JSON list of C-alpha atoms and ligand atoms in Angstrom, two decimals:
[
{"chain": "Z", "resi": 12, "resn": "MET", "atom": "CA", "xyz": [-14.08, 7.69, 11.39]},
{"chain": "Z", "resi": 13, "resn": "LEU", "atom": "CA", "xyz": [-11.21, 9.40, 9.66]},
{"chain": "Z", "resi": 14, "resn": "PHE", "atom": "CA", "xyz": [-12.41, 9.55, 6.04]},
{"chain": "Z", "resi": 15, "resn": "LYS", "atom": "CA", "xyz": [-15.76, 8.72, 4.48]},
{"chain": "Z", "resi": 16, "resn": "ARG", "atom": "CA", "xyz": [-15.82, 6.83, 1.20]},
{"chain": "Z", "resi": 17, "resn": "ALA", "atom": "CA", "xyz": [-17.14, 9.87, -0.70]},
{"chain": "Z", "resi": 18, "resn": "GLU", "atom": "CA", "xyz": [-14.20, 11.99, 0.51]},
{"chain": "Z", "resi": 19, "resn": "ILE", "atom": "CA", "xyz": [-11.75, 9.23, -0.37]},
{"chain": "Z", "resi": 20, "resn": "LEU", "atom": "CA", "xyz": [-13.19, 8.96, -3.89]},
{"chain": "Z", "resi": 21, "resn": "LYS", "atom": "CA", "xyz": [-12.90, 12.71, -4.38]},
{"chain": "Z", "resi": 22, "resn": "THR", "atom": "CA", "xyz": [-9.25, 12.65, -3.36]},
{"chain": "Z", "resi": 23, "resn": "VAL", "atom": "CA", "xyz": [-8.50, 9.59, -5.50]},
{"chain": "Z", "resi": 24, "resn": "GLY", "atom": "CA", "xyz": [-10.17, 11.34, -8.45]},
{"chain": "Z", "resi": 25, "resn": "ALA", "atom": "CA", "xyz": [-7.87, 14.34, -7.97]},
{"chain": "Z", "resi": 26, "resn": "LEU", "atom": "CA", "xyz": [-4.82, 12.03, -7.86]},
{"chain": "Z", "resi": 27, "resn": "GLY", "atom": "CA", "xyz": [-6.01, 10.44, -11.11]},
{"chain": "Z", "resi": 28, "resn": "ARG", "atom": "CA", "xyz": [-6.25, 13.80, -12.85]},
{"chain": "Z", "resi": 29, "resn": "THR", "atom": "CA", "xyz": [-2.74, 14.75, -11.68]},
{"chain": "Z", "resi": 30, "resn": "ILE", "atom": "CA", "xyz": [-1.35, 11.45, -12.98]},
{"chain": "Z", "resi": 31, "resn": "ASP", "atom": "CA", "xyz": [-3.22, 12.03, -16.29]},
{"chain": "Z", "resi": 32, "resn": "ARG", "atom": "CA", "xyz": [-1.41, 15.34, -16.63]},
{"chain": "Z", "resi": 33, "resn": "ASP", "atom": "CA", "xyz": [2.03, 14.11, -15.52]},
{"chain": "Z", "resi": 34, "resn": "TYR", "atom": "CA", "xyz": [2.06, 10.91, -17.59]},
{"chain": "Z", "resi": 35, "resn": "LYS", "atom": "CA", "xyz": [0.33, 11.94, -20.81]},
{"chain": "Z", "resi": 36, "resn": "GLY", "atom": "CA", "xyz": [1.77, 9.94, -23.73]},
{"chain": "Z", "resi": 37, "resn": "ARG", "atom": "CA", "xyz": [3.89, 7.72, -21.43]},
{"chain": "Z", "resi": 38, "resn": "ASN", "atom": "CA", "xyz": [1.58, 4.71, -20.88]},
{"chain": "Z", "resi": 39, "resn": "PRO", "atom": "CA", "xyz": [2.53, 4.21, -17.20]},
{"chain": "Z", "resi": 40, "resn": "VAL", "atom": "CA", "xyz": [2.28, 0.93, -15.35]},
{"chain": "Z", "resi": 41, "resn": "LEU", "atom": "CA", "xyz": [0.70, 0.96, -11.89]},
{"chain": "Z", "resi": 42, "resn": "LEU", "atom": "CA", "xyz": [2.59, -1.51, -9.73]},
{"chain": "Z", "resi": 43, "resn": "VAL", "atom": "CA", "xyz": [0.23, -2.33, -6.91]},
{"chain": "Z", "resi": 44, "resn": "ILE", "atom": "CA", "xyz": [1.68, -3.58, -3.61]},
{"chain": "Z", "resi": 45, "resn": "LEU", "atom": "CA", "xyz": [-0.69, -6.18, -2.18]},
{"chain": "Z", "resi": 46, "resn": "LYS", "atom": "CA", "xyz": [-2.70, -6.65, -0.19]},
{"chain": "Z", "resi": 47, "resn": "GLY", "atom": "CA", "xyz": [-3.55, -3.30, 1.36]},
{"chain": "Z", "resi": 48, "resn": "ALA", "atom": "CA", "xyz": [-3.48, -1.21, -1.82]},
{"chain": "Z", "resi": 49, "resn": "HIS", "atom": "CA", "xyz": [-5.90, -3.31, -3.86]},
{"chain": "Z", "resi": 50, "resn": "ILE", "atom": "CA", "xyz": [-9.02, -1.17, -3.33]},
{"chain": "Z", "resi": 51, "resn": "PHE", "atom": "CA", "xyz": [-7.20, 2.15, -3.65]},
{"chain": "Z", "resi": 52, "resn": "ALA", "atom": "CA", "xyz": [-5.47, 0.92, -6.82]},
{"chain": "Z", "resi": 53, "resn": "ALA", "atom": "CA", "xyz": [-8.75, -0.17, -8.41]},
{"chain": "Z", "resi": 54, "resn": "GLU", "atom": "CA", "xyz": [-10.34, 3.20, -7.74]},
{"chain": "Z", "resi": 55, "resn": "LEU", "atom": "CA", "xyz": [-7.25, 5.07, -8.89]},
{"chain": "Z", "resi": 56, "resn": "SER", "atom": "CA", "xyz": [-7.06, 3.07, -12.11]},
{"chain": "Z", "resi": 57, "resn": "LEU", "atom": "CA", "xyz": [-10.72, 3.85, -12.84]},
{"chain": "Z", "resi": 58, "resn": "SER", "atom": "CA", "xyz": [-10.06, 7.55, -12.38]},
{"chain": "Z", "resi": 59, "resn": "ILE", "atom": "CA", "xyz": [-6.98, 7.69, -14.63]},
{"chain": "Z", "resi": 60, "resn": "GLU", "atom": "CA", "xyz": [-8.10, 8.44, -18.17]},
{"chain": "Z", "resi": 61, "resn": "ILE", "atom": "CA", "xyz": [-4.82, 8.06, -20.07]},
{"chain": "Z", "resi": 62, "resn": "PRO", "atom": "CA", "xyz": [-3.86, 4.54, -21.24]},
{"chain": "Z", "resi": 63, "resn": "HIS", "atom": "CA", "xyz": [-2.06, 2.64, -18.49]},
{"chain": "Z", "resi": 64, "resn": "GLU", "atom": "CA", "xyz": [-1.54, -0.90, -17.29]},
{"chain": "Z", "resi": 65, "resn": "THR", "atom": "CA", "xyz": [-1.72, -2.52, -13.87]},
{"chain": "Z", "resi": 66, "resn": "GLU", "atom": "CA", "xyz": [0.55, -5.14, -12.32]},
{"chain": "Z", "resi": 67, "resn": "PHE", "atom": "CA", "xyz": [0.80, -6.61, -8.84]},
{"chain": "Z", "resi": 68, "resn": "ALA", "atom": "CA", "xyz": [3.57, -7.41, -6.40]},
{"chain": "Z", "resi": 69, "resn": "THR", "atom": "CA", "xyz": [3.63, -8.61, -2.82]},
{"chain": "Z", "resi": 70, "resn": "LEU", "atom": "CA", "xyz": [5.80, -7.62, 0.06]},
{"chain": "Z", "resi": 71, "resn": "SER", "atom": "CA", "xyz": [5.86, -9.93, 2.99]},
{"chain": "Z", "resi": 72, "resn": "SER", "atom": "CA", "xyz": [7.76, -9.77, 6.20]},
{"chain": "Z", "resi": 73, "resn": "TYR", "atom": "CA", "xyz": [9.05, -12.98, 7.65]},
{"chain": "Z", "resi": 74, "resn": "GLY", "atom": "CA", "xyz": [8.54, -13.97, 11.23]},
{"chain": "Z", "resi": 75, "resn": "ASP", "atom": "CA", "xyz": [6.64, -11.51, 13.38]},
{"chain": "Z", "resi": 76, "resn": "ASN", "atom": "CA", "xyz": [4.75, -8.32, 12.70]},
{"chain": "Z", "resi": 77, "resn": "VAL", "atom": "CA", "xyz": [7.80, -6.15, 12.96]},
{"chain": "Z", "resi": 78, "resn": "VAL", "atom": "CA", "xyz": [8.85, -4.79, 9.61]},
{"chain": "Z", "resi": 79, "resn": "SER", "atom": "CA", "xyz": [12.54, -4.39, 9.14]},
{"chain": "Z", "resi": 80, "resn": "SER", "atom": "CA", "xyz": [14.38, -4.21, 5.86]},
{"chain": "Z", "resi": 81, "resn": "ASN", "atom": "CA", "xyz": [16.32, -7.42, 6.44]},
{"chain": "Z", "resi": 82, "resn": "THR", "atom": "CA", "xyz": [13.18, -9.51, 6.96]},
{"chain": "Z", "resi": 83, "resn": "LEU", "atom": "CA", "xyz": [11.33, -8.20, 3.91]},
{"chain": "Z", "resi": 84, "resn": "HIS", "atom": "CA", "xyz": [10.69, -10.34, 0.88]},
{"chain": "Z", "resi": 85, "resn": "PHE", "atom": "CA", "xyz": [9.56, -8.79, -2.42]},
{"chain": "Z", "resi": 86, "resn": "LEU", "atom": "CA", "xyz": [7.62, -11.03, -4.79]},
{"chain": "Z", "resi": 87, "resn": "MET", "atom": "CA", "xyz": [6.97, -9.94, -8.36]},
{"chain": "Z", "resi": 88, "resn": "ASP", "atom": "CA", "xyz": [6.38, -12.13, -11.37]},
{"chain": "Z", "resi": 89, "resn": "ASN", "atom": "CA", "xyz": [9.50, -12.22, -13.57]},
{"chain": "Z", "resi": 90, "resn": "ASN", "atom": "CA", "xyz": [7.28, -11.87, -16.64]},
{"chain": "Z", "resi": 91, "resn": "ILE", "atom": "CA", "xyz": [6.23, -8.37, -15.61]},
{"chain": "Z", "resi": 92, "resn": "GLU", "atom": "CA", "xyz": [8.19, -6.15, -17.95]},
{"chain": "Z", "resi": 93, "resn": "LEU", "atom": "CA", "xyz": [9.32, -2.90, -16.38]},
{"chain": "Z", "resi": 94, "resn": "HIS", "atom": "CA", "xyz": [12.32, -2.31, -18.62]},
{"chain": "Z", "resi": 95, "resn": "GLY", "atom": "CA", "xyz": [12.01, 1.14, -20.21]},
{"chain": "Z", "resi": 96, "resn": "ARG", "atom": "CA", "xyz": [8.55, 1.69, -18.71]},
{"chain": "Z", "resi": 97, "resn": "HIS", "atom": "CA", "xyz": [7.23, 4.40, -16.44]},
{"chain": "Z", "resi": 98, "resn": "ALA", "atom": "CA", "xyz": [6.29, 2.66, -13.20]},
{"chain": "Z", "resi": 99, "resn": "ILE", "atom": "CA", "xyz": [4.16, 4.13, -10.42]},
{"chain": "Z", "resi": 100, "resn": "LEU", "atom": "CA", "xyz": [4.26, 2.19, -7.15]},
{"chain": "Z", "resi": 101, "resn": "ILE", "atom": "CA", "xyz": [0.87, 2.09, -5.47]},
{"chain": "Z", "resi": 102, "resn": "GLU", "atom": "CA", "xyz": [0.86, 1.71, -1.67]},
{"chain": "Z", "resi": 103, "resn": "ASP", "atom": "CA", "xyz": [-2.00, 1.83, 0.83]},
{"chain": "Z", "resi": 104, "resn": "ILE", "atom": "CA", "xyz": [-0.08, 3.61, 3.59]},
{"chain": "Z", "resi": 105, "resn": "VAL", "atom": "CA", "xyz": [3.48, 4.68, 4.26]},
{"chain": "Z", "resi": 106, "resn": "ASP", "atom": "CA", "xyz": [4.22, 4.31, 7.95]},
{"chain": "Z", "resi": 107, "resn": "THR", "atom": "CA", "xyz": [7.85, 3.68, 8.96]},
{"chain": "Z", "resi": 108, "resn": "GLY", "atom": "CA", "xyz": [8.86, 3.91, 5.29]},
{"chain": "Z", "resi": 109, "resn": "LEU", "atom": "CA", "xyz": [10.85, 0.67, 5.56]},
{"chain": "Z", "resi": 110, "resn": "SER", "atom": "CA", "xyz": [8.72, -1.18, 2.99]},
{"chain": "Z", "resi": 111, "resn": "LEU", "atom": "CA", "xyz": [8.81, 1.56, 0.39]},
{"chain": "Z", "resi": 112, "resn": "ASP", "atom": "CA", "xyz": [12.51, 2.16, 0.95]},
{"chain": "Z", "resi": 113, "resn": "TYR", "atom": "CA", "xyz": [13.16, -1.53, 0.37]},
{"chain": "Z", "resi": 114, "resn": "ILE", "atom": "CA", "xyz": [11.05, -1.67, -2.82]},
{"chain": "Z", "resi": 115, "resn": "LEU", "atom": "CA", "xyz": [12.74, 1.47, -4.14]},
{"chain": "Z", "resi": 116, "resn": "LYS", "atom": "CA", "xyz": [16.11, -0.24, -3.68]},
{"chain": "Z", "resi": 117, "resn": "VAL", "atom": "CA", "xyz": [15.03, -3.47, -5.40]},
{"chain": "Z", "resi": 118, "resn": "LEU", "atom": "CA", "xyz": [13.05, -2.16, -8.38]},
{"chain": "Z", "resi": 119, "resn": "PRO", "atom": "CA", "xyz": [15.76, -0.20, -10.23]},
{"chain": "Z", "resi": 120, "resn": "GLY", "atom": "CA", "xyz": [17.21, -3.68, -10.98]},
{"chain": "Z", "resi": 121, "resn": "ARG", "atom": "CA", "xyz": [14.28, -4.10, -13.38]},
{"chain": "Z", "resi": 122, "resn": "ASN", "atom": "CA", "xyz": [15.42, -0.99, -15.30]},
{"chain": "Z", "resi": 123, "resn": "PRO", "atom": "CA", "xyz": [12.23, 1.07, -15.44]},
{"chain": "Z", "resi": 124, "resn": "ALA", "atom": "CA", "xyz": [12.46, 4.35, -17.39]},
{"chain": "Z", "resi": 125, "resn": "SER", "atom": "CA", "xyz": [11.14, 6.10, -14.29]},
{"chain": "Z", "resi": 126, "resn": "LEU", "atom": "CA", "xyz": [9.85, 5.14, -10.87]},
{"chain": "Z", "resi": 127, "resn": "ALA", "atom": "CA", "xyz": [7.37, 7.21, -8.85]},
{"chain": "Z", "resi": 128, "resn": "THR", "atom": "CA", "xyz": [5.42, 6.49, -5.68]},
{"chain": "Z", "resi": 129, "resn": "CYS", "atom": "CA", "xyz": [1.79, 7.00, -4.79]},
{"chain": "Z", "resi": 130, "resn": "ALA", "atom": "CA", "xyz": [0.16, 6.28, -1.41]},
{"chain": "Z", "resi": 131, "resn": "LEU", "atom": "CA", "xyz": [-3.40, 6.77, -0.23]},
{"chain": "Z", "resi": 132, "resn": "LEU", "atom": "CA", "xyz": [-2.20, 7.61, 3.29]},
{"chain": "Z", "resi": 133, "resn": "ASN", "atom": "CA", "xyz": [0.99, 9.05, 4.70]},
{"chain": "Z", "resi": 134, "resn": "LYS", "atom": "CA", "xyz": [1.79, 8.67, 8.41]},
{"chain": "Z", "resi": 135, "resn": "PRO", "atom": "CA", "xyz": [4.99, 10.76, 8.68]},
{"chain": "Z", "resi": 136, "resn": "GLU", "atom": "CA", "xyz": [5.25, 10.77, 12.49]},
{"chain": "Z", "resi": 137, "resn": "ARG", "atom": "CA", "xyz": [6.46, 7.17, 12.57]},
{"chain": "Z", "resi": 138, "resn": "ARG", "atom": "CA", "xyz": [8.96, 7.47, 9.73]},
{"chain": "Z", "resi": 139, "resn": "ILE", "atom": "CA", "xyz": [12.25, 5.60, 10.14]},
{"chain": "Z", "resi": 140, "resn": "GLU", "atom": "CA", "xyz": [13.44, 5.70, 6.51]},
{"chain": "Z", "resi": 141, "resn": "SER", "atom": "CA", "xyz": [12.89, 8.93, 4.64]},
{"chain": "Z", "resi": 142, "resn": "VAL", "atom": "CA", "xyz": [11.20, 8.15, 1.34]},
{"chain": "Z", "resi": 143, "resn": "GLU", "atom": "CA", "xyz": [9.83, 10.40, -1.38]},
{"chain": "Z", "resi": 144, "resn": "ILE", "atom": "CA", "xyz": [6.11, 9.92, -1.98]},
{"chain": "Z", "resi": 145, "resn": "ARG", "atom": "CA", "xyz": [5.22, 11.82, -5.13]},
{"chain": "Z", "resi": 146, "resn": "TYR", "atom": "CA", "xyz": [1.43, 11.42, -4.88]},
{"chain": "Z", "resi": 147, "resn": "VAL", "atom": "CA", "xyz": [-0.28, 11.38, -1.46]},
{"chain": "Z", "resi": 148, "resn": "GLY", "atom": "CA", "xyz": [-4.01, 11.13, -0.78]},
{"chain": "Z", "resi": 149, "resn": "PHE", "atom": "CA", "xyz": [-4.13, 12.12, 2.90]},
{"chain": "Z", "resi": 150, "resn": "THR", "atom": "CA", "xyz": [-1.55, 12.78, 5.61]},
{"chain": "Z", "resi": 151, "resn": "ILE", "atom": "CA", "xyz": [-2.65, 11.34, 8.96]},
{"chain": "Z", "resi": 152, "resn": "PRO", "atom": "CA", "xyz": [-1.38, 11.46, 12.56]},
{"chain": "Z", "resi": 153, "resn": "ASN", "atom": "CA", "xyz": [0.14, 8.47, 14.33]},
{"chain": "Z", "resi": 154, "resn": "CYS", "atom": "CA", "xyz": [-2.82, 6.12, 14.66]},
{"chain": "Z", "resi": 155, "resn": "TYR", "atom": "CA", "xyz": [-3.74, 2.63, 13.46]},
{"chain": "Z", "resi": 156, "resn": "VAL", "atom": "CA", "xyz": [-6.24, 2.65, 10.59]},
{"chain": "Z", "resi": 157, "resn": "ILE", "atom": "CA", "xyz": [-8.51, 0.02, 9.08]},
{"chain": "Z", "resi": 158, "resn": "GLY", "atom": "CA", "xyz": [-10.87, -0.14, 6.12]},
{"chain": "Z", "resi": 159, "resn": "HIS", "atom": "CA", "xyz": [-10.74, 0.68, 2.42]},
{"chain": "Z", "resi": 160, "resn": "GLY", "atom": "CA", "xyz": [-8.23, -2.13, 1.89]},
{"chain": "Z", "resi": 161, "resn": "MET", "atom": "CA", "xyz": [-6.33, -1.77, 5.15]},
{"chain": "Z", "resi": 162, "resn": "ASP", "atom": "CA", "xyz": [-6.49, -4.55, 7.69]},
{"chain": "Z", "resi": 163, "resn": "PHE", "atom": "CA", "xyz": [-6.14, -5.50, 11.29]},
{"chain": "Z", "resi": 164, "resn": "GLN", "atom": "CA", "xyz": [-5.04, -9.14, 11.39]},
{"chain": "Z", "resi": 165, "resn": "GLN", "atom": "CA", "xyz": [-6.35, -9.61, 7.81]},
{"chain": "Z", "resi": 166, "resn": "GLY", "atom": "CA", "xyz": [-9.87, -8.47, 8.69]},
{"chain": "Z", "resi": 167, "resn": "TRP", "atom": "CA", "xyz": [-11.79, -5.20, 8.13]},
{"chain": "Z", "resi": 168, "resn": "ARG", "atom": "CA", "xyz": [-10.37, -4.48, 4.66]},
{"chain": "Z", "resi": 169, "resn": "HIS", "atom": "CA", "xyz": [-13.90, -4.40, 3.23]},
{"chain": "Z", "resi": 170, "resn": "LEU", "atom": "CA", "xyz": [-15.06, -1.37, 5.25]},
{"chain": "Z", "resi": 171, "resn": "PRO", "atom": "CA", "xyz": [-15.84, 1.40, 2.72]},
{"chain": "Z", "resi": 172, "resn": "ASP", "atom": "CA", "xyz": [-14.67, 4.22, 5.05]},
{"chain": "Z", "resi": 173, "resn": "ILE", "atom": "CA", "xyz": [-11.32, 4.58, 6.83]},
{"chain": "Z", "resi": 174, "resn": "TRP", "atom": "CA", "xyz": [-11.41, 4.28, 10.63]},
{"chain": "Z", "resi": 175, "resn": "ALA", "atom": "CA", "xyz": [-8.78, 4.97, 13.27]},
{"chain": "Z", "resi": 176, "resn": "VAL", "atom": "CA", "xyz": [-8.88, 2.37, 16.03]},
{"chain": "Z", "resi": 177, "resn": "ASN", "atom": "CA", "xyz": [-7.65, 2.77, 19.58]},
{"chain": "Z", "resi": 178, "resn": "ALA", "atom": "CA", "xyz": [-5.84, 0.40, 21.91]},
{"chain": "Z", "resi": 179, "resn": "SER", "atom": "CA", "xyz": [-9.02, -0.91, 23.58]},
{"chain": "Z", "resi": 180, "resn": "TRP", "atom": "CA", "xyz": [-10.61, -1.70, 20.17]},
{"chain": "Z", "resi": 181, "resn": "ILE", "atom": "CA", "xyz": [-7.43, -3.54, 19.19]},
{"chain": "Z", "resi": 182, "resn": "LYS", "atom": "CA", "xyz": [-7.48, -5.50, 22.45]},
{"chain": "Z", "resi": 183, "resn": "ARG", "atom": "CA", "xyz": [-11.16, -6.41, 22.01]},
{"chain": "Z", "resi": 184, "resn": "ASN", "atom": "CA", "xyz": [-10.77, -7.52, 18.39]},
{"chain": "Z", "resi": 185, "resn": "ALA", "atom": "CA", "xyz": [-7.36, -9.18, 18.47]},
{"chain": "Z", "resi": 186, "resn": "LYS", "atom": "CA", "xyz": [-7.44, -12.82, 17.47]},
{"chain": "Z", "resi": 187, "resn": "PRO", "atom": "CA", "xyz": [-5.97, -15.19, 20.02]},
{"chain": "Z", "resi": 188, "resn": "PRO", "atom": "CA", "xyz": [-2.48, -16.30, 19.04]},
{"chain": "Z", "resi": 189, "resn": "GLU", "atom": "CA", "xyz": [-2.50, -19.47, 16.96]},
{"chain": "Z", "resi": 190, "resn": "VAL", "atom": "CA", "xyz": [-1.59, -22.56, 18.91]},
{"chain": "Z", "resi": 191, "resn": "ILE", "atom": "CA", "xyz": [0.54, -24.85, 16.83]},
{"chain": "Z", "resi": 192, "resn": "THR", "atom": "CA", "xyz": [0.71, -28.46, 17.91]},
{"chain": "Z", "resi": 193, "resn": "TYR", "atom": "CA", "xyz": [3.25, -30.88, 16.55]},
{"chain": "Z", "resi": 194, "resn": "LYS", "atom": "CA", "xyz": [2.45, -34.54, 16.24]},
{"chain": "Z", "resi": 195, "resn": "THR", "atom": "CA", "xyz": [5.20, -36.85, 17.29]},
{"chain": "Z", "resi": 196, "resn": "GLN", "atom": "CA", "xyz": [5.35, -40.30, 15.73]},
{"chain": "R", "resi": 221, "resn": "IMP", "atom": "P1", "xyz": [5.84, 0.67, 6.59]},
{"chain": "R", "resi": 221, "resn": "IMP", "atom": "O1", "xyz": [5.94, 0.73, 8.08]},
{"chain": "R", "resi": 221, "resn": "IMP", "atom": "O2", "xyz": [5.87, 2.04, 5.95]},
{"chain": "R", "resi": 221, "resn": "IMP", "atom": "O3", "xyz": [6.90, -0.25, 6.03]},
{"chain": "R", "resi": 221, "resn": "IMP", "atom": "O4", "xyz": [4.41, 0.05, 6.25]},
{"chain": "R", "resi": 221, "resn": "IMP", "atom": "C1", "xyz": [4.27, -1.29, 5.89]},
{"chain": "R", "resi": 221, "resn": "IMP", "atom": "C2", "xyz": [2.86, -1.70, 5.69]},
{"chain": "R", "resi": 221, "resn": "IMP", "atom": "O5", "xyz": [2.25, -1.82, 6.96]},
{"chain": "R", "resi": 221, "resn": "IMP", "atom": "C3", "xyz": [1.90, -0.78, 4.91]},
{"chain": "R", "resi": 221, "resn": "IMP", "atom": "O6", "xyz": [2.00, -0.92, 3.52]},
{"chain": "R", "resi": 221, "resn": "IMP", "atom": "C4", "xyz": [0.57, -1.29, 5.41]},
{"chain": "R", "resi": 221, "resn": "IMP", "atom": "O7", "xyz": [0.16, -2.43, 4.68]},
{"chain": "R", "resi": 221, "resn": "IMP", "atom": "C5", "xyz": [0.89, -1.67, 6.85]},
{"chain": "R", "resi": 221, "resn": "IMP", "atom": "N1", "xyz": [0.43, -0.60, 7.76]},
{"chain": "R", "resi": 221, "resn": "IMP", "atom": "C6", "xyz": [1.14, 0.38, 8.31]},
{"chain": "R", "resi": 221, "resn": "IMP", "atom": "N2", "xyz": [0.36, 1.15, 9.10]},
{"chain": "R", "resi": 221, "resn": "IMP", "atom": "C7", "xyz": [-0.88, 0.61, 9.03]},
{"chain": "R", "resi": 221, "resn": "IMP", "atom": "C8", "xyz": [-2.15, 0.96, 9.60]},
{"chain": "R", "resi": 221, "resn": "IMP", "atom": "O8", "xyz": [-2.32, 1.95, 10.33]},
{"chain": "R", "resi": 221, "resn": "IMP", "atom": "N3", "xyz": [-3.19, 0.14, 9.29]},
{"chain": "R", "resi": 221, "resn": "IMP", "atom": "C9", "xyz": [-3.09, -0.94, 8.47]},
{"chain": "R", "resi": 221, "resn": "IMP", "atom": "N4", "xyz": [-1.93, -1.29, 7.91]},
{"chain": "R", "resi": 221, "resn": "IMP", "atom": "C10", "xyz": [-0.84, -0.51, 8.17]}
]
């Protein structure tokens, strides 16, 4: 186990107080990147006392599990108004940095007054794109983590604590690849 829920909540509370101080009078909008950040974002929102709003966006990568900037697809409702607003991007974990780098290139097109980044976890050892993360919960070594919103093959997000899993755990718990059959007429 890397972090127990109580420790996570303490850290999230501290992030909330920092954001309270930095954004006083600016009514920021938390832009939550689904799915992994949903639990962190809920807890962060509850610990921020200044008025703020919450919106959601999705980042998906086409094809396989390999994230690369030219396979990323950013989905955000056009009705979400960022123009002139102070946006804080909420991520679960920054790993290679490719996702955040991509979002930070796309979002200025929506003309926010300011754009900051906040991640529960930072895994700097695997960084490919250097990105500025203004608010970080924990910095972790190069390991695969699950729980508290973070998944392995869509499962395990509901675990209250954050766990690092090793190669043999991954092998044991990996779902068999989906077999797709095509019907011919
Ligand atoms: P990136 O490599 O920084 O682009 O990270 C992309 C996304 O991969 C993150 O937002 C997470 O959703 C996911 N991810 C990266 N590392 C882990 C991990 O250790 N556990 C679960 N998800 C991860």
